[in-house]
Coordinates of C-alpha atoms in Angstrom, one line a residue:
Chain A
M1 CA -29.7 -43.7 -156.7
I2 CA -31.6 -45.5 -154.1
D3 CA -29.6 -48.5 -155.3
D4 CA -26.2 -47.1 -155.2
V5 CA -26.7 -46.1 -151.7
A6 CA -27.2 -49.7 -149.9
D7 CA -24.6 -51.6 -153.6
R8 CA -21.1 -50.9 -152.3
E9 CA -20.3 -48.7 -149.9
H10 CA -19.5 -44.5 -150.0
P11 CA -16.7 -42.4 -147.9
A12 CA -18.2 -41.0 -145.1
A13 CA -19.3 -37.9 -145.1
E14 CA -16.8 -35.8 -143.1
R15 CA -14.0 -37.8 -145.8
L16 CA -15.4 -36.5 -148.7
S17 CA -15.6 -32.8 -147.0
A18 CA -12.4 -33.8 -145.9
Y19 CA -11.1 -34.3 -150.2
L20 CA -12.5 -30.8 -150.5
A21 CA -11.1 -29.3 -147.8
N22 CA -7.7 -30.8 -149.7
E23 CA -6.8 -32.8 -146.2
L24 CA -6.6 -35.8 -147.3
S25 CA -3.3 -37.8 -147.9
P26 CA -2.3 -37.7 -151.8
E27 CA -3.9 -41.8 -152.2
E28 CA -7.3 -40.9 -149.9
S29 CA -8.4 -37.9 -152.7
D30 CA -6.7 -39.7 -155.2
A31 CA -8.9 -42.8 -153.9
I32 CA -11.7 -40.8 -153.0
Q33 CA -11.8 -39.5 -156.8
E34 CA -11.5 -43.0 -158.0
H35 CA -14.4 -43.8 -156.2
V36 CA -16.7 -40.4 -157.1
A37 CA -16.0 -40.8 -161.0
S38 CA -18.0 -43.8 -160.9
C39 CA -20.5 -43.1 -158.4
R40 CA -23.2 -40.9 -159.0
L41 CA -24.7 -40.9 -155.1
C42 CA -20.7 -39.4 -154.1
A43 CA -20.0 -36.8 -156.8
E44 CA -24.4 -35.5 -155.6
R45 CA -22.9 -35.1 -152.5
L46 CA -19.8 -33.6 -153.0
L47 CA -21.5 -31.3 -154.9
D48 CA -24.6 -30.6 -152.7
L49 CA -22.1 -29.3 -150.3
Q50 CA -21.0 -27.2 -152.1
G51 CA -23.7 -26.4 -152.1
F52 CA -24.3 -25.8 -149.0
L53 CA -20.6 -23.7 -148.7
G54 CA -21.9 -21.3 -151.7
F55 CA -25.6 -20.6 -149.1
K56 CA -25.9 -17.1 -148.7
P57 CA -28.9 -17.1 -146.7
Q58 CA -32.0 -14.3 -147.7
E59 CA -34.0 -13.0 -145.1
T60 CA -37.0 -14.5 -144.8
S61 CA -40.1 -13.3 -147.0
Q62 CA -43.4 -12.6 -145.7
G63 CA -46.1 -14.6 -147.2
V64 CA -46.5 -18.2 -147.3
T65 CA -43.1 -19.4 -147.3
D66 CA -42.7 -17.2 -143.5
L67 CA -45.9 -18.4 -142.8
E68 CA -44.5 -22.4 -143.0
T69 CA -41.5 -21.0 -142.0
A70 CA -44.0 -20.6 -137.8
R71 CA -45.2 -23.7 -138.7
E72 CA -42.8 -25.5 -138.7
W73 CA -41.0 -23.4 -135.9
R74 CA -43.4 -24.5 -133.9
R75 CA -43.6 -28.3 -134.7
L76 CA -40.5 -29.0 -133.8
W77 CA -39.9 -26.6 -131.0
E78 CA -42.6 -28.8 -129.5
R79 CA -40.7 -32.4 -130.3
I80 CA -37.0 -30.4 -128.8
G81 CA -39.7 -29.9 -125.3
G82 CA -39.3 -33.4 -124.8
I83 CA -36.2 -33.9 -125.2
E84 CA -36.1 -30.1 -122.8
K85 CA -37.7 -31.2 -119.7
Q86 CA -36.6 -35.2 -120.4
G87 CA -33.0 -33.4 -119.9
S88 CA -33.8 -30.9 -116.6
L89 CA -35.1 -34.4 -115.5
D90 CA -32.6 -36.2 -116.3
S91 CA -29.5 -33.4 -114.8
S92 CA -31.6 -33.5 -112.1
L93 CA -31.6 -36.6 -110.9
E94 CA -27.9 -36.0 -112.0
R95 CA -27.7 -33.3 -109.4
G96 CA -29.0 -35.4 -106.6
R97 CA -26.5 -38.2 -107.8
L98 CA -23.4 -35.7 -107.1
L99 CA -24.4 -34.1 -103.9
R100 CA -25.0 -38.0 -102.6
S101 CA -22.1 -37.9 -103.9
L102 CA -20.8 -35.4 -102.6
R103 CA -22.1 -35.9 -99.4
T104 CA -20.6 -39.8 -99.0
F105 CA -17.3 -37.9 -99.8
Q106 CA -17.6 -34.4 -97.6
V107 CA -18.0 -37.6 -94.4
L108 CA -14.9 -39.5 -95.2
A109 CA -13.2 -36.7 -95.2
A110 CA -14.2 -35.5 -92.3
V111 CA -13.6 -39.4 -90.4
L112 CA -9.7 -39.2 -92.5
G113 CA -9.3 -36.1 -91.1
A114 CA -10.2 -36.5 -87.4
L115 CA -7.9 -39.7 -87.5
S116 CA -5.5 -38.5 -89.2
I117 CA -5.7 -35.0 -86.2
G118 CA -5.7 -37.8 -83.5
L119 CA -2.5 -39.3 -84.7
T120 CA -0.2 -36.4 -85.0
V121 CA -1.6 -35.7 -81.8
Y122 CA -0.4 -39.7 -80.1
A123 CA 2.7 -38.9 -82.4
V124 CA 3.7 -35.8 -80.7
R125 CA 2.5 -37.0 -77.7
L126 CA 5.0 -39.8 -78.3
Q127 CA 7.5 -38.1 -79.6
G128 CA 7.6 -34.8 -79.8
W129 CA 7.0 -32.2 -82.8
P130 CA 9.1 -33.3 -85.6
R131 CA 11.2 -30.6 -86.5
E132 CA 9.8 -29.5 -90.3
I133 CA 6.5 -28.7 -88.3
Y134 CA 7.7 -26.8 -85.7
P135 CA 10.1 -24.2 -87.5
I136 CA 11.4 -22.6 -84.2
P137 CA 15.0 -20.3 -85.5
E138 CA 17.6 -22.6 -84.3
K139 CA 20.7 -21.4 -82.7
T140 CA 24.4 -23.6 -83.6
V141 CA 26.7 -24.1 -80.7
V142 CA 30.7 -25.2 -81.5
F143 CA 32.5 -27.3 -79.4
A144 CA 35.8 -27.9 -81.0
R145 CA 38.2 -29.6 -79.5
M146 CA 41.3 -27.4 -80.6
R147 CA 39.7 -24.6 -79.7
S148 CA 42.0 -22.0 -77.0
A149 CA 41.8 -22.9 -73.0
G150 CA 40.0 -20.6 -72.1
T151 CA 38.1 -18.8 -74.5
L152 CA 35.2 -18.5 -73.5
E153 CA 32.3 -18.8 -75.9
E154 CA 29.2 -17.0 -75.4
I155 CA 25.4 -17.6 -76.6
D156 CA 22.0 -15.9 -77.1
I157 CA 19.1 -16.9 -77.1
K158 CA 15.5 -16.3 -76.8
P159 CA 13.5 -19.0 -76.2
P160 CA 11.7 -21.2 -78.2
V161 CA 15.2 -22.1 -80.1
A162 CA 16.9 -25.2 -81.1
L163 CA 20.5 -25.7 -80.7
K164 CA 22.2 -27.7 -83.5
F165 CA 25.2 -29.0 -82.2
F166 CA 29.2 -28.9 -83.9
V167 CA 32.0 -30.9 -83.6
D168 CA 35.2 -31.4 -84.1
A169 CA 36.3 -34.6 -82.2
D170 CA 34.9 -37.9 -82.5
Y171 CA 33.8 -40.0 -79.4
P172 CA 30.6 -43.5 -79.9
R173 CA 27.8 -41.2 -78.1
Y174 CA 28.3 -38.3 -76.7
A175 CA 26.6 -36.1 -73.9
V176 CA 25.2 -32.5 -73.3
E177 CA 24.4 -30.5 -70.1
I178 CA 23.4 -27.4 -69.3
R179 CA 24.1 -26.2 -65.1
A180 CA 23.0 -23.8 -63.2
R181 CA 25.6 -21.0 -62.7
G182 CA 26.6 -22.7 -59.0
G183 CA 27.1 -26.1 -60.8
R184 CA 23.9 -27.1 -60.5
L185 CA 23.0 -29.7 -63.2
L186 CA 19.5 -28.5 -64.9
Y187 CA 19.6 -31.2 -68.2
S188 CA 21.5 -34.3 -69.1
Y189 CA 21.1 -35.9 -72.3
D190 CA 24.2 -39.0 -73.1
R191 CA 22.6 -40.8 -75.7
Y192 CA 24.1 -38.7 -78.8
R193 CA 25.4 -40.1 -81.0
K194 CA 27.4 -38.5 -84.0
A195 CA 24.7 -38.9 -86.1
D196 CA 22.6 -37.5 -83.8
L197 CA 24.5 -34.9 -83.5
D198 CA 24.2 -33.1 -87.2
R199 CA 20.8 -33.8 -87.6
S200 CA 18.8 -33.2 -84.8
T201 CA 18.9 -30.3 -82.0
L202 CA 17.7 -29.9 -78.9
P203 CA 14.7 -27.7 -78.3
L204 CA 15.0 -25.7 -75.2
E205 CA 10.5 -23.8 -75.3
A206 CA 10.2 -20.4 -73.3
G207 CA 9.3 -21.6 -69.4
D208 CA 12.0 -24.9 -70.4
L209 CA 15.1 -22.7 -68.9
A210 CA 14.1 -19.3 -66.4
P211 CA 16.2 -16.2 -67.4
G212 CA 19.8 -15.8 -66.7
T213 CA 23.1 -17.1 -67.3
Y214 CA 24.3 -20.5 -67.7
S215 CA 26.4 -23.2 -68.4
L216 CA 26.8 -25.3 -71.5
R217 CA 29.1 -28.3 -72.0
L218 CA 29.3 -31.1 -74.7
L219 CA 31.3 -34.1 -73.1
G220 CA 32.5 -37.7 -74.8
V221 CA 31.3 -40.6 -73.7
R222 CA 33.9 -43.9 -74.9
N223 CA 33.8 -46.7 -72.2
G224 CA 31.7 -45.7 -70.5
R225 CA 33.5 -42.5 -69.4
P226 CA 33.3 -39.0 -70.4
E227 CA 35.4 -36.2 -71.4
P228 CA 34.5 -32.3 -72.0
I229 CA 34.8 -31.3 -75.6
G230 CA 36.4 -28.3 -76.0
S231 CA 35.7 -25.3 -73.5
P232 CA 31.8 -24.9 -71.2
V233 CA 29.8 -22.1 -73.7
K234 CA 27.9 -19.9 -71.9
L235 CA 24.6 -19.8 -72.5
I236 CA 22.4 -16.8 -71.5
V237 CA 18.2 -16.6 -71.9
H238 CA 16.5 -13.1 -71.9
P239 CA 13.3 -13.7 -71.1
Chain B
M1 CA -13.9 -16.0 -135.2
D2 CA -16.2 -14.7 -132.2
D3 CA -17.1 -11.7 -134.0
D4 CA -19.3 -13.3 -136.3
P5 CA -23.1 -13.5 -135.7
L6 CA -22.9 -17.1 -136.6
L7 CA -21.0 -18.5 -134.4
E8 CA -22.3 -16.0 -132.2
L9 CA -25.9 -17.0 -132.1
I10 CA -24.8 -21.0 -131.7
R11 CA -22.2 -20.7 -128.4
Q12 CA -24.8 -19.4 -127.6
V13 CA -27.4 -21.9 -128.0
Q14 CA -24.6 -24.0 -126.6
A15 CA -24.1 -22.8 -123.5
G16 CA -28.2 -22.3 -123.0
I17 CA -28.8 -19.3 -124.1
R18 CA -32.8 -17.6 -125.0
V19 CA -32.5 -21.3 -125.8
E20 CA -35.7 -20.8 -127.7
E21 CA -35.1 -17.4 -129.5
N22 CA -31.3 -18.0 -131.0
F23 CA -31.9 -21.4 -132.0
E24 CA -35.4 -20.1 -134.3
K25 CA -33.3 -17.7 -136.0
L26 CA -30.7 -20.9 -136.7
F27 CA -34.0 -22.5 -137.7
R28 CA -35.2 -19.8 -139.6
R29 CA -31.9 -19.4 -141.2
F30 CA -31.0 -22.7 -142.8
R31 CA -34.5 -24.1 -142.9
P32 CA -34.9 -23.1 -147.0
L33 CA -31.2 -25.1 -147.4
V34 CA -31.5 -28.2 -145.8
H35 CA -36.3 -28.0 -147.7
S36 CA -35.3 -27.2 -151.3
F37 CA -32.3 -29.7 -150.7
F38 CA -34.4 -32.9 -149.6
L39 CA -37.5 -31.5 -152.6
R40 CA -34.1 -31.4 -155.1
K41 CA -34.3 -34.8 -154.5
G42 CA -37.0 -36.3 -155.4
F43 CA -38.2 -36.0 -151.8
S44 CA -42.3 -34.9 -152.2
A45 CA -43.4 -31.4 -150.2
E46 CA -44.0 -33.3 -146.8
E47 CA -41.3 -35.3 -147.0
S48 CA -39.4 -33.4 -147.3
K49 CA -41.0 -31.1 -144.2
D50 CA -40.6 -34.3 -142.2
L51 CA -37.0 -35.0 -143.0
T52 CA -35.6 -31.3 -142.1
Q53 CA -37.0 -31.4 -139.2
E54 CA -35.2 -33.9 -138.1
V55 CA -32.0 -32.8 -139.8
F56 CA -32.8 -29.6 -137.0
F57 CA -33.6 -32.1 -134.1
R58 CA -30.0 -34.1 -134.4
V59 CA -28.8 -30.1 -134.8
F60 CA -30.5 -29.3 -131.9
K61 CA -29.4 -32.5 -129.7
S62 CA -25.8 -32.1 -131.3
I63 CA -24.6 -28.5 -131.1
D64 CA -22.3 -28.9 -128.7
T65 CA -20.3 -31.6 -130.9
F66 CA -20.4 -27.9 -132.5
R67 CA -17.0 -26.7 -132.4
G68 CA -16.5 -23.9 -134.3
E69 CA -13.1 -24.8 -136.5
S70 CA -14.5 -25.8 -139.5
R71 CA -17.8 -24.2 -140.7
F72 CA -20.6 -24.7 -139.6
E73 CA -22.6 -24.9 -143.3
R74 CA -19.8 -28.1 -143.6
W75 CA -20.9 -29.8 -139.7
L76 CA -24.8 -29.4 -140.8
W77 CA -23.9 -30.5 -144.7
K78 CA -23.1 -33.9 -142.7
I79 CA -26.4 -34.4 -140.6
V80 CA -28.2 -33.4 -144.1
D81 CA -25.9 -36.5 -145.8
S82 CA -26.7 -38.8 -143.2
I83 CA -30.5 -38.9 -142.6
Y84 CA -30.1 -38.2 -147.0
L85 CA -28.6 -41.3 -146.7
N86 CA -30.6 -43.0 -144.1
E87 CA -33.6 -42.6 -146.2
L88 CA -32.4 -44.2 -149.0
R89 CA -31.1 -47.1 -147.6
R90 CA -34.2 -47.0 -145.4
R91 CA -36.4 -47.1 -149.0
K92 CA -33.9 -49.7 -150.0
T93 CA -35.1 -52.0 -147.4
E94 CA -38.8 -51.4 -147.9
K95 CA -38.5 -51.6 -151.6
R96 CA -40.1 -48.4 -152.5
H97 CA -38.9 -47.6 -155.5
G98 CA -40.7 -43.5 -156.4
I99 CA -37.3 -42.3 -155.4
E100 CA -36.0 -42.4 -158.3
Q101 CA -38.1 -40.6 -160.3
S102 CA -36.6 -37.4 -159.7
L103 CA -33.2 -37.8 -160.1
D104 CA -33.4 -38.3 -164.1
A105 CA -34.7 -34.6 -163.4
R106 CA -31.3 -33.0 -163.2
T107 CA -30.9 -34.2 -166.7
E108 CA -34.2 -32.7 -168.2
T109 CA -33.1 -29.0 -167.3
G110 CA -31.9 -28.2 -170.6
D111 CA -28.5 -27.2 -170.4
P112 CA -26.3 -26.4 -173.2
S113 CA -23.5 -28.9 -171.5
S114 CA -26.2 -31.5 -171.1
P115 CA -24.4 -34.7 -171.6
A116 CA -24.0 -36.3 -175.1
V117 CA -24.6 -39.8 -174.3
E118 CA -27.5 -39.5 -171.4
I119 CA -29.0 -42.1 -169.3
P120 CA -31.8 -44.4 -170.1
A121 CA -34.3 -42.5 -171.0
T122 CA -38.3 -43.9 -170.5
D123 CA -39.7 -43.0 -173.6
L124 CA -37.2 -45.5 -175.8
S125 CA -38.2 -48.9 -176.4
P126 CA -36.9 -52.0 -175.9
E127 CA -34.6 -52.1 -178.7
E128 CA -33.0 -48.5 -178.6
R129 CA -32.8 -49.4 -174.5
A130 CA -30.8 -52.0 -175.7
L131 CA -28.4 -50.4 -178.2
Q132 CA -28.0 -47.6 -175.4
R133 CA -26.8 -50.0 -172.7
Q134 CA -24.5 -51.8 -175.7
G135 CA -23.5 -48.8 -176.4
L136 CA -21.9 -48.1 -172.4
K137 CA -21.2 -51.4 -172.1
I138 CA -18.0 -50.1 -175.2
L139 CA -17.6 -47.1 -173.4
R140 CA -16.4 -48.8 -171.0
V141 CA -14.2 -51.2 -171.8
A142 CA -12.5 -48.3 -174.1
F143 CA -12.3 -45.8 -170.2
Q144 CA -10.0 -48.6 -169.2
D145 CA -7.5 -47.4 -172.0
L146 CA -6.7 -43.1 -171.0
P147 CA -5.3 -42.2 -168.6
V148 CA -7.1 -42.7 -164.9
Q149 CA -7.5 -38.7 -165.3
M150 CA -9.2 -38.7 -169.1
R151 CA -11.5 -41.4 -168.1
R152 CA -12.1 -40.3 -164.5
C153 CA -13.9 -37.0 -166.5
C154 CA -15.4 -39.7 -169.6
I155 CA -17.3 -42.0 -166.3
L156 CA -17.9 -38.5 -164.7
R157 CA -19.5 -36.2 -168.4
Y158 CA -20.7 -39.4 -171.1
E159 CA -22.0 -41.8 -168.4
K160 CA -23.0 -40.3 -165.2
G161 CA -23.9 -37.4 -167.1
F162 CA -22.6 -34.5 -165.2
K163 CA -21.6 -30.8 -166.0
Y164 CA -17.5 -30.0 -167.0
Q165 CA -18.5 -27.1 -164.2
E166 CA -19.4 -30.0 -162.0
I167 CA -16.9 -32.6 -162.9
A168 CA -14.2 -30.7 -162.8
F169 CA -15.3 -29.2 -158.7
V170 CA -15.6 -33.1 -158.6
M171 CA -12.1 -33.6 -159.7
K172 CA -10.7 -30.7 -158.6
I173 CA -9.8 -28.8 -161.9
S174 CA -10.0 -26.9 -163.7
I175 CA -13.1 -27.1 -166.2
E176 CA -10.2 -26.0 -169.4
T177 CA -8.7 -29.4 -168.5
V178 CA -11.9 -30.9 -168.5
K179 CA -12.0 -29.9 -171.4
A180 CA -8.9 -30.7 -172.3
H181 CA -9.6 -33.8 -171.3
L182 CA -12.9 -34.4 -173.5
H183 CA -11.0 -33.2 -176.4
Q184 CA -8.0 -35.4 -176.4
A185 CA -10.1 -38.8 -175.2
R186 CA -12.8 -38.2 -178.0
K187 CA -9.8 -38.4 -180.5
R188 CA -8.4 -41.5 -178.5
L189 CA -12.1 -43.2 -178.5
M190 CA -12.7 -42.5 -181.5
D191 CA -9.7 -44.0 -183.2
L192 CA -10.8 -46.7 -181.5
L193 CA -13.5 -47.5 -182.1
G194 CA -13.5 -46.0 -185.8
G195 CA -16.7 -42.7 -185.5
G196 CA -19.2 -45.0 -184.9
P197 CA -22.7 -45.4 -183.9
G198 CA -22.0 -46.3 -180.4
S199 CA -18.5 -43.4 -180.3
P200 CA -19.3 -40.5 -178.3
K201 CA -20.7 -37.4 -179.9
G202 CA -18.4 -33.3 -179.0
N203 CA -20.9 -30.8 -178.1
S204 CA -18.2 -28.6 -175.7

């Protein structure tokens, strides 16, 4: 047997046990059988495995065997204790490494967070709030050239609110005007393009307009000349 | 599967729950199996104890790799098998042959289904051993003409000296099939070898 083990290759224990458990393909199984038929060592390994699988543990009898088992257990546990201590040392070292990594990560995260907040504040000051992080209610105002003259549309708003414009006339540029009841111009923005009108809004914060009634107009600008589109809209601002 | 007390024991060791107490239970339960394995393989009592220690030390170190997909005994056997083969290789390297003595012992059990052609015994004279070797050579050549499974049964029986039951287990066939193969093989070999002194004797 001692010669058998080194004189030739033998199937791994995994394959032998898989053979017994019918987990191999017919070809692999046949190869194992062929090997086993000519290899006493492996045939006996299979029989050994059978012995393990058929093992029925018995209650330990008191006496010499039990004393020996107890002695062997103490011997084993002392040896295991060595790796246990080493293991706990390793894990404390590992924990230390982990904590250090965690602290580094926390510092990095704090720096990145501060940088991100700073950049956001700067961007907001520069460009105003992006719409997606400024979710104020929207109100659509329609300016239609085809609307019959004399029809005055009324819009009730309670700032903050974002006015969205719908228009049926094409101009290179558009302008929005908000006038007080006496006709005084309070707000004007004349650089809207059609695409801007479609995708952007005019945000009105509380305090931008005092509660009251205003006139809202949309003008089409062509060759530098503004032309009213439809009738002005009566804008009623509530506190 | 979780209701299996053995698996529960292993799970607790894996989880680090009362490791010493639970692993001791595992050790006490399987030590007799492992220790007797090494004794059966011909190792001395002291060697068997050391090898058993090695087995359980490795069990402890690799217990986390046991996933419960197959029986624990199968997993344990792989460790035992690995340590056993390593020990054989180590001894082979050291040119020590003390272990071989025990392997002959398995043919000295007096079992009625012991093989017709025995492994050469030490009490044979050199001439007798030469004759036996010659007989085995003739048999090996004759076996090549037999169908595959019949040939494998014959080798296990006449060359390796396995019992019917062992052959049946190793080949994963029934004992009746083993007997039928060997019966057919004997008839063919008798025809082939002319029933001479080198032919196998039936004993089933």
